[in-house]
PDB file of C-alpha atoms in Angstrom:
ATOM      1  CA  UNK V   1     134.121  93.885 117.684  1.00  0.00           C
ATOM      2  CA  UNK V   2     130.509  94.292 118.245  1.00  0.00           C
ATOM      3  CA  UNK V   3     127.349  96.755 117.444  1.00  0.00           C
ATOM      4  CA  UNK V   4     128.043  98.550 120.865  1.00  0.00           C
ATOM      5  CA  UNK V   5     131.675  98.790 120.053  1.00  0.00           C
ATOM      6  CA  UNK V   6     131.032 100.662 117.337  1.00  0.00           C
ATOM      7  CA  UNK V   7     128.875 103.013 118.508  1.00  0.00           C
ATOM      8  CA  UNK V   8     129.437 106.641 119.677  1.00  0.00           C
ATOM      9  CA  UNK V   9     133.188 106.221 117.497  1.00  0.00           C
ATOM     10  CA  UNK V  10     134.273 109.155 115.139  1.00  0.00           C
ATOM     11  CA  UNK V  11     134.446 107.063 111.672  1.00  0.00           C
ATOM     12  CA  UNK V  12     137.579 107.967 109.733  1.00  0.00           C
ATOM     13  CA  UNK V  13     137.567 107.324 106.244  1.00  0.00           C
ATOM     14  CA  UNK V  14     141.056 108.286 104.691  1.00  0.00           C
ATOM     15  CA  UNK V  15     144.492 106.525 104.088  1.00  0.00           C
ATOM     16  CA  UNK V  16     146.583 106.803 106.903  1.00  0.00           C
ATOM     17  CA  UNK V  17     150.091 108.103 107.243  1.00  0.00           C
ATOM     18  CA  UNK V  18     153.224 106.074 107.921  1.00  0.00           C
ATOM     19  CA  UNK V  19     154.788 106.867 111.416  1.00  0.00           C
ATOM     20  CA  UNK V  20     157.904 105.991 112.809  1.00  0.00           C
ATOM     21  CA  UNK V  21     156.045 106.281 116.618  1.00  0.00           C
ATOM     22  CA  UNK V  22     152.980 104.538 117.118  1.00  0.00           C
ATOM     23  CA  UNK V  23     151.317 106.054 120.775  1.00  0.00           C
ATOM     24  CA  UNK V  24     148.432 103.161 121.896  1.00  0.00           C
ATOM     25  CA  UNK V  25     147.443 105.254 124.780  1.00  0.00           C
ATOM     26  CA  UNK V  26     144.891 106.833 123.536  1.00  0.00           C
ATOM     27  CA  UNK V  27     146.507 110.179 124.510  1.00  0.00           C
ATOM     28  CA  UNK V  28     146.795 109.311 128.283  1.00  0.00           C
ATOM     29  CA  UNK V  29     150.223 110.038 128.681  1.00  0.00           C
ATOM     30  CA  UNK V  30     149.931 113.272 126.630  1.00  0.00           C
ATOM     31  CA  UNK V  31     153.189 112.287 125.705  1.00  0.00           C
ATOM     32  CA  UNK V  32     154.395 114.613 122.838  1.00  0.00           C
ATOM     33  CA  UNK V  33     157.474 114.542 120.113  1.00  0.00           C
ATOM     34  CA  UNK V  34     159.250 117.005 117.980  1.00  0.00           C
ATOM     35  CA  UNK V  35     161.690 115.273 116.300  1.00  0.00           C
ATOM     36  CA  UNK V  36     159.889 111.894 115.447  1.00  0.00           C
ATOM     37  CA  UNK V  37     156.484 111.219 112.821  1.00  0.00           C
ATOM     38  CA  UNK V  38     154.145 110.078 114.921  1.00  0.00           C
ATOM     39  CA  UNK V  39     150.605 109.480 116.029  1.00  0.00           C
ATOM     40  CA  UNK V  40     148.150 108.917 118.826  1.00  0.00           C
ATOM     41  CA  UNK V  41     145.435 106.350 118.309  1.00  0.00           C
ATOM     42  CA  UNK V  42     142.524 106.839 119.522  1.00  0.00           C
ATOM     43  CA  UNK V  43     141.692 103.223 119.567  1.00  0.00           C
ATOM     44  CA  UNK V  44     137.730 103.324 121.651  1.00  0.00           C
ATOM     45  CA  UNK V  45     137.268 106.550 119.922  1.00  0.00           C
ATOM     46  CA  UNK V  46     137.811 106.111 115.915  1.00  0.00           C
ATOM     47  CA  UNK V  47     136.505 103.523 113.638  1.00  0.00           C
ATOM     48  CA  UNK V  48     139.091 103.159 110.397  1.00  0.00           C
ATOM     49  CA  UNK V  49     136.039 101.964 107.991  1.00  0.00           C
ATOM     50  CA  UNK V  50     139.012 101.042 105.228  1.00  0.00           C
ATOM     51  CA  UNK V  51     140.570  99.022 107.660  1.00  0.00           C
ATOM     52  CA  UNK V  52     137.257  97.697 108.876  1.00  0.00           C
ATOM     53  CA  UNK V  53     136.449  97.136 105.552  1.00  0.00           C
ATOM     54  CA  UNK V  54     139.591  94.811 104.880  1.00  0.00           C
ATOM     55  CA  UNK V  55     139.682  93.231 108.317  1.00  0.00           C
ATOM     56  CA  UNK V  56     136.132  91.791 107.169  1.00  0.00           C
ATOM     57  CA  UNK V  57     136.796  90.654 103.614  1.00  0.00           C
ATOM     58  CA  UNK V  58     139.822  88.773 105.379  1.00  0.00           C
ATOM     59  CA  UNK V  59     137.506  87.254 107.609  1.00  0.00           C
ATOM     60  CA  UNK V  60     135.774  86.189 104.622  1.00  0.00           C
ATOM     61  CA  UNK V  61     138.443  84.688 102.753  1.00  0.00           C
ATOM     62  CA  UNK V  62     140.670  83.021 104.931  1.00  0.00           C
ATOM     63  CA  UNK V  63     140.186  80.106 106.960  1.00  0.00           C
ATOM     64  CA  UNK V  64     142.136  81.151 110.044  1.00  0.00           C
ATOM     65  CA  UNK V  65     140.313  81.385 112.635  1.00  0.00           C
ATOM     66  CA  UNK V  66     141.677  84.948 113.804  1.00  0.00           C
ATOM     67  CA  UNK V  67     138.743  87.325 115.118  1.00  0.00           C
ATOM     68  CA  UNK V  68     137.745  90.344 113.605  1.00  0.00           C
ATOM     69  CA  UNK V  69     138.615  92.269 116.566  1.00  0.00           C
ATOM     70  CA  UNK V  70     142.615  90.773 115.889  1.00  0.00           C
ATOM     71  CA  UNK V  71     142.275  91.223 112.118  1.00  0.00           C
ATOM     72  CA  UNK V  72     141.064  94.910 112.594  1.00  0.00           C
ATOM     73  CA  UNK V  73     143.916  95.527 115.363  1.00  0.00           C
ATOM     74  CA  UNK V  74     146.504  94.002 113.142  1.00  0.00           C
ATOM     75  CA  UNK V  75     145.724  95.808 109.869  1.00  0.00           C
ATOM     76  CA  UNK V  76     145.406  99.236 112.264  1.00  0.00           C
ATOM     77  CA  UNK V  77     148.780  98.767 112.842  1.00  0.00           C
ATOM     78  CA  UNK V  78     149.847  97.345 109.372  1.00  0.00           C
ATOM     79  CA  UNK V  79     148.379 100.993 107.700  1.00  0.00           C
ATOM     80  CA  UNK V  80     150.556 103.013 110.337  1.00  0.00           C
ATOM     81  CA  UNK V  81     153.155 100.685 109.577  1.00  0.00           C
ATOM     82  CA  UNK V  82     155.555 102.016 112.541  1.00  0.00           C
ATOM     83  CA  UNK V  83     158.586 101.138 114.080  1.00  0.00           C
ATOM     84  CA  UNK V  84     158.025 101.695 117.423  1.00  0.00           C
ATOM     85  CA  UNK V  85     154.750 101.706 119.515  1.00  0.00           C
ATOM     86  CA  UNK V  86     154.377 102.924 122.959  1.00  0.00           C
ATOM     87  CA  UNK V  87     151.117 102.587 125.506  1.00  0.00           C
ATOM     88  CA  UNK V  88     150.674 101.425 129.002  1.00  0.00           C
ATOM     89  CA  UNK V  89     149.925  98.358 130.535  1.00  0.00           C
ATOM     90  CA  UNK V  90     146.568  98.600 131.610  1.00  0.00           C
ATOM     91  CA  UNK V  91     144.866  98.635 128.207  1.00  0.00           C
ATOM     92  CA  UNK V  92     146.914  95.829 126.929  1.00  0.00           C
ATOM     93  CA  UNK V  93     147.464  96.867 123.380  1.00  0.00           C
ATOM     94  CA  UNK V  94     151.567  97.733 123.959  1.00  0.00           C
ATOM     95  CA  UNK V  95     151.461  93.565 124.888  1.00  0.00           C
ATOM     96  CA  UNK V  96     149.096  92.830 121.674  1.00  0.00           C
ATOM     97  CA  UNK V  97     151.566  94.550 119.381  1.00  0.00           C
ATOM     98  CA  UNK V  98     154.287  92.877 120.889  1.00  0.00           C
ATOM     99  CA  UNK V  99     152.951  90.066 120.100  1.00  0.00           C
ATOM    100  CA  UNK V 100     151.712  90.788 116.650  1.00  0.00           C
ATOM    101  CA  UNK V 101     154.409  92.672 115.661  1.00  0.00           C
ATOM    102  CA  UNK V 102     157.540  90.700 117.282  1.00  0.00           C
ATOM    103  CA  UNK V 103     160.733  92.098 115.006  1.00  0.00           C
ATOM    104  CA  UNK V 104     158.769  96.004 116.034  1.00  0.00           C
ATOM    105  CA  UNK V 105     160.104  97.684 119.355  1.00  0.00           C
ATOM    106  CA  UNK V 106     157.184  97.217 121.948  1.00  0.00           C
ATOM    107  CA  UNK V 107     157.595  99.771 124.894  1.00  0.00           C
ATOM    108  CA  UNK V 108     154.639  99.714 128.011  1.00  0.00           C
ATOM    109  CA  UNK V 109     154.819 102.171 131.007  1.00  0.00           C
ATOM    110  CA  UNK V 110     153.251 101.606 134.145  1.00  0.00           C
ATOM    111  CA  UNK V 111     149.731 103.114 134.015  1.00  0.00           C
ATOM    112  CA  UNK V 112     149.618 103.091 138.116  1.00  0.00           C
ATOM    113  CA  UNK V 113     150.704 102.210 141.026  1.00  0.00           C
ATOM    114  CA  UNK V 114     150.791  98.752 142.112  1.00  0.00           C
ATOM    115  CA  UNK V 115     149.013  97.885 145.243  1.00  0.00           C
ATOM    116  CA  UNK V 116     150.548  94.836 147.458  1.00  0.00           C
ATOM    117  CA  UNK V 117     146.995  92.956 147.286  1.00  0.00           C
ATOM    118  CA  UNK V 118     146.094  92.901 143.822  1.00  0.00           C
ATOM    119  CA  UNK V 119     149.746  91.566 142.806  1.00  0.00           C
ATOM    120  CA  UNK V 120     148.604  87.988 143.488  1.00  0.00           C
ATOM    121  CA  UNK V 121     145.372  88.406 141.617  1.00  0.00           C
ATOM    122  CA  UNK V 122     145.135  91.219 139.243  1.00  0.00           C
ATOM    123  CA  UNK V 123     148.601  91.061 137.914  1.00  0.00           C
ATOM    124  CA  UNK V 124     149.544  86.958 138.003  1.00  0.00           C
ATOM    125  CA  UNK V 125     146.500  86.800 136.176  1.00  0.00           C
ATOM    126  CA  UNK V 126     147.064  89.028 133.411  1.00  0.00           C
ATOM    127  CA  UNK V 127     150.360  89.885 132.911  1.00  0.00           C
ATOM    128  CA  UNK V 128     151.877  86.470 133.383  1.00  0.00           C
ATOM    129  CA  UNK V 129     153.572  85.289 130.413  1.00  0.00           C
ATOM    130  CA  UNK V 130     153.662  88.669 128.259  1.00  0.00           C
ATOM    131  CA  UNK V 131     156.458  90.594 127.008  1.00  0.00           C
ATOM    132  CA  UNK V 132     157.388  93.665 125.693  1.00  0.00           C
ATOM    133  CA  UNK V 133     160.908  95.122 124.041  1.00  0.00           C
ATOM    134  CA  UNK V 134     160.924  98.212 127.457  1.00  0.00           C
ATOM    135  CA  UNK V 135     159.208  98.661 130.324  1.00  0.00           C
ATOM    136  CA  UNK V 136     158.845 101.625 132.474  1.00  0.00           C
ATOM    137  CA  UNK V 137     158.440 101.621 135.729  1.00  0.00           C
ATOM    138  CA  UNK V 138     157.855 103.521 139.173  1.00  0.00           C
ATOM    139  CA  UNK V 139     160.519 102.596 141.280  1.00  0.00           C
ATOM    140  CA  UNK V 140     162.355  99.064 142.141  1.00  0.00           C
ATOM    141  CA  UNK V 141     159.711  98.051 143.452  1.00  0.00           C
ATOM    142  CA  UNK V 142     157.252  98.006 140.589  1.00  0.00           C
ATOM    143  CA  UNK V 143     160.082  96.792 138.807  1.00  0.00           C
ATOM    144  CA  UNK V 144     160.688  93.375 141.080  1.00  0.00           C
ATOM    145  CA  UNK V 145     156.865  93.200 140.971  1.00  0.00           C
ATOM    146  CA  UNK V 146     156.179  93.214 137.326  1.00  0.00           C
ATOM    147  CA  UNK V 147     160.121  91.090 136.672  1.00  0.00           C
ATOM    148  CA  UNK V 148     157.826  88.017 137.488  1.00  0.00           C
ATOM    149  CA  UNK V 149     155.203  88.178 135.179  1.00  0.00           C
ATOM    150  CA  UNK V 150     156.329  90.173 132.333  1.00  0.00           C
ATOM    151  CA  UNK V 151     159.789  89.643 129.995  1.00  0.00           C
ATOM    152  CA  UNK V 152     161.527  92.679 129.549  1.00  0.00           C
ATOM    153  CA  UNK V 153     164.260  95.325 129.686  1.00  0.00           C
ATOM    154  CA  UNK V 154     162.864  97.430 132.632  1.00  0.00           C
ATOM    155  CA  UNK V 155     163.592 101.282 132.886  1.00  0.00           C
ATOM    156  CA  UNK V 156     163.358 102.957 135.945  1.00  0.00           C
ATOM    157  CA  UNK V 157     161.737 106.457 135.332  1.00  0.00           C
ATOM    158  CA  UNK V 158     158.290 107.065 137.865  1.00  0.00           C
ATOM    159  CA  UNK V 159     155.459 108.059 136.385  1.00  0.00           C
ATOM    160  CA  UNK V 160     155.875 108.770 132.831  1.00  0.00           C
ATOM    161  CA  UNK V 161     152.180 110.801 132.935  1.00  0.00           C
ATOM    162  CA  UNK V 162     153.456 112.835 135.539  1.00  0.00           C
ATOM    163  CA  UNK V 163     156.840 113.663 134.011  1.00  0.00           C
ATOM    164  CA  UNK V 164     155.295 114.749 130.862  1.00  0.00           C
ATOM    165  CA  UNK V 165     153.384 117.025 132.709  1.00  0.00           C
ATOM    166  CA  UNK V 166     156.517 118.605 134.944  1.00  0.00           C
ATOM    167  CA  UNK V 167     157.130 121.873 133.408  1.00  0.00           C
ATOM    168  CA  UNK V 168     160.999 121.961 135.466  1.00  0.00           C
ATOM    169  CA  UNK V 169     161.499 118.646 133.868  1.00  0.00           C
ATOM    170  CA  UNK V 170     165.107 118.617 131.410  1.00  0.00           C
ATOM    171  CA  UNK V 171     165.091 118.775 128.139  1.00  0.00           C
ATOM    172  CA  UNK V 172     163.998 115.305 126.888  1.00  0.00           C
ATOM    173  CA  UNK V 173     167.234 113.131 125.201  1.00  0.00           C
ATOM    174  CA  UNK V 174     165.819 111.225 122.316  1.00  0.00           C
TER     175      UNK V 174
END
């Protein structure tokens, strides 16, 4: 976290609620539920100043060398204290919980399409070695693509922005 990071954010400044469904998409997907408590965070939009607050005195205290950027992200999470968390794979955050948070369910979607020449660069580079609990994918051949770099169940569904959005879409089965 830096000056520049900081700036432009709304601040909040209450407690907040416990979720069962933690969206870290920053409401890409628009991806909405009835049934289930849950919450979108707007990570590059809102500042948690409690949270800040804590992150630093543990930066203070201990003698781990953990960033305040990972502190912060990791007592975020701690206050929502949720059971599942859900974002894409482009921001990275679904693979920082999962790592964080191993004994939570970790599911990423495919934020886009995967073109054939970035696959040796782009995606080797940083997917390779990350996991997550689900994965959803485009079509088999995301799912052979991303099978190399990333550990996971994979789910075949396309576009999971898209479907949201499909008004003759079924009734979603939770």
């Amino acid at each position: 976290m830096n000056i520049l990071s900081i700036l432009g954010r709304k601040f909040i400044l209450k407690k907040n609620p416990k979720v069962e469904l933690l969206i870290l998409d920053d409401g890409f997907s628009n991806l909405k539920f009835e049934k289930n408590k849950y919450h979108i965070l707007k990570y590059n939009e809102e500042l948690h100043l409690l949270v800040l607050l804590q992150a630093i005195l543990k930066k203070i205290t201990t003698n781990k060398v953990h960033s305040l950027s990972d502190l912060y992200f990791k007592l975020l999470i701690d206050s929502f204290n949720p059971k599942v968390a859900i974002g894409h794979d482009m921001n990275n955050r679904i693979f920082r919980f999962s790592k964080i948070f191993p004994n939570k369910i970790s599911i990423a979607y495919q934020f886009a399409y995967i073109f054939k020449k970035d696959v040796n660069d782009f995606y080797k580079k940083n997917y390779k070695g990350k996991s997550v609990n689900y994965y959803i994918v485009y079509d088999k051949r995301s799912k052979h693509i991303m099978q190399k770099f990333v550990k996971s169940n994979f789910i075949i569904n396309g576009s999971t922005k898209i479907n949201e959005r499909n008004p003759k879409k079924k009734k979603k089965k939770f």
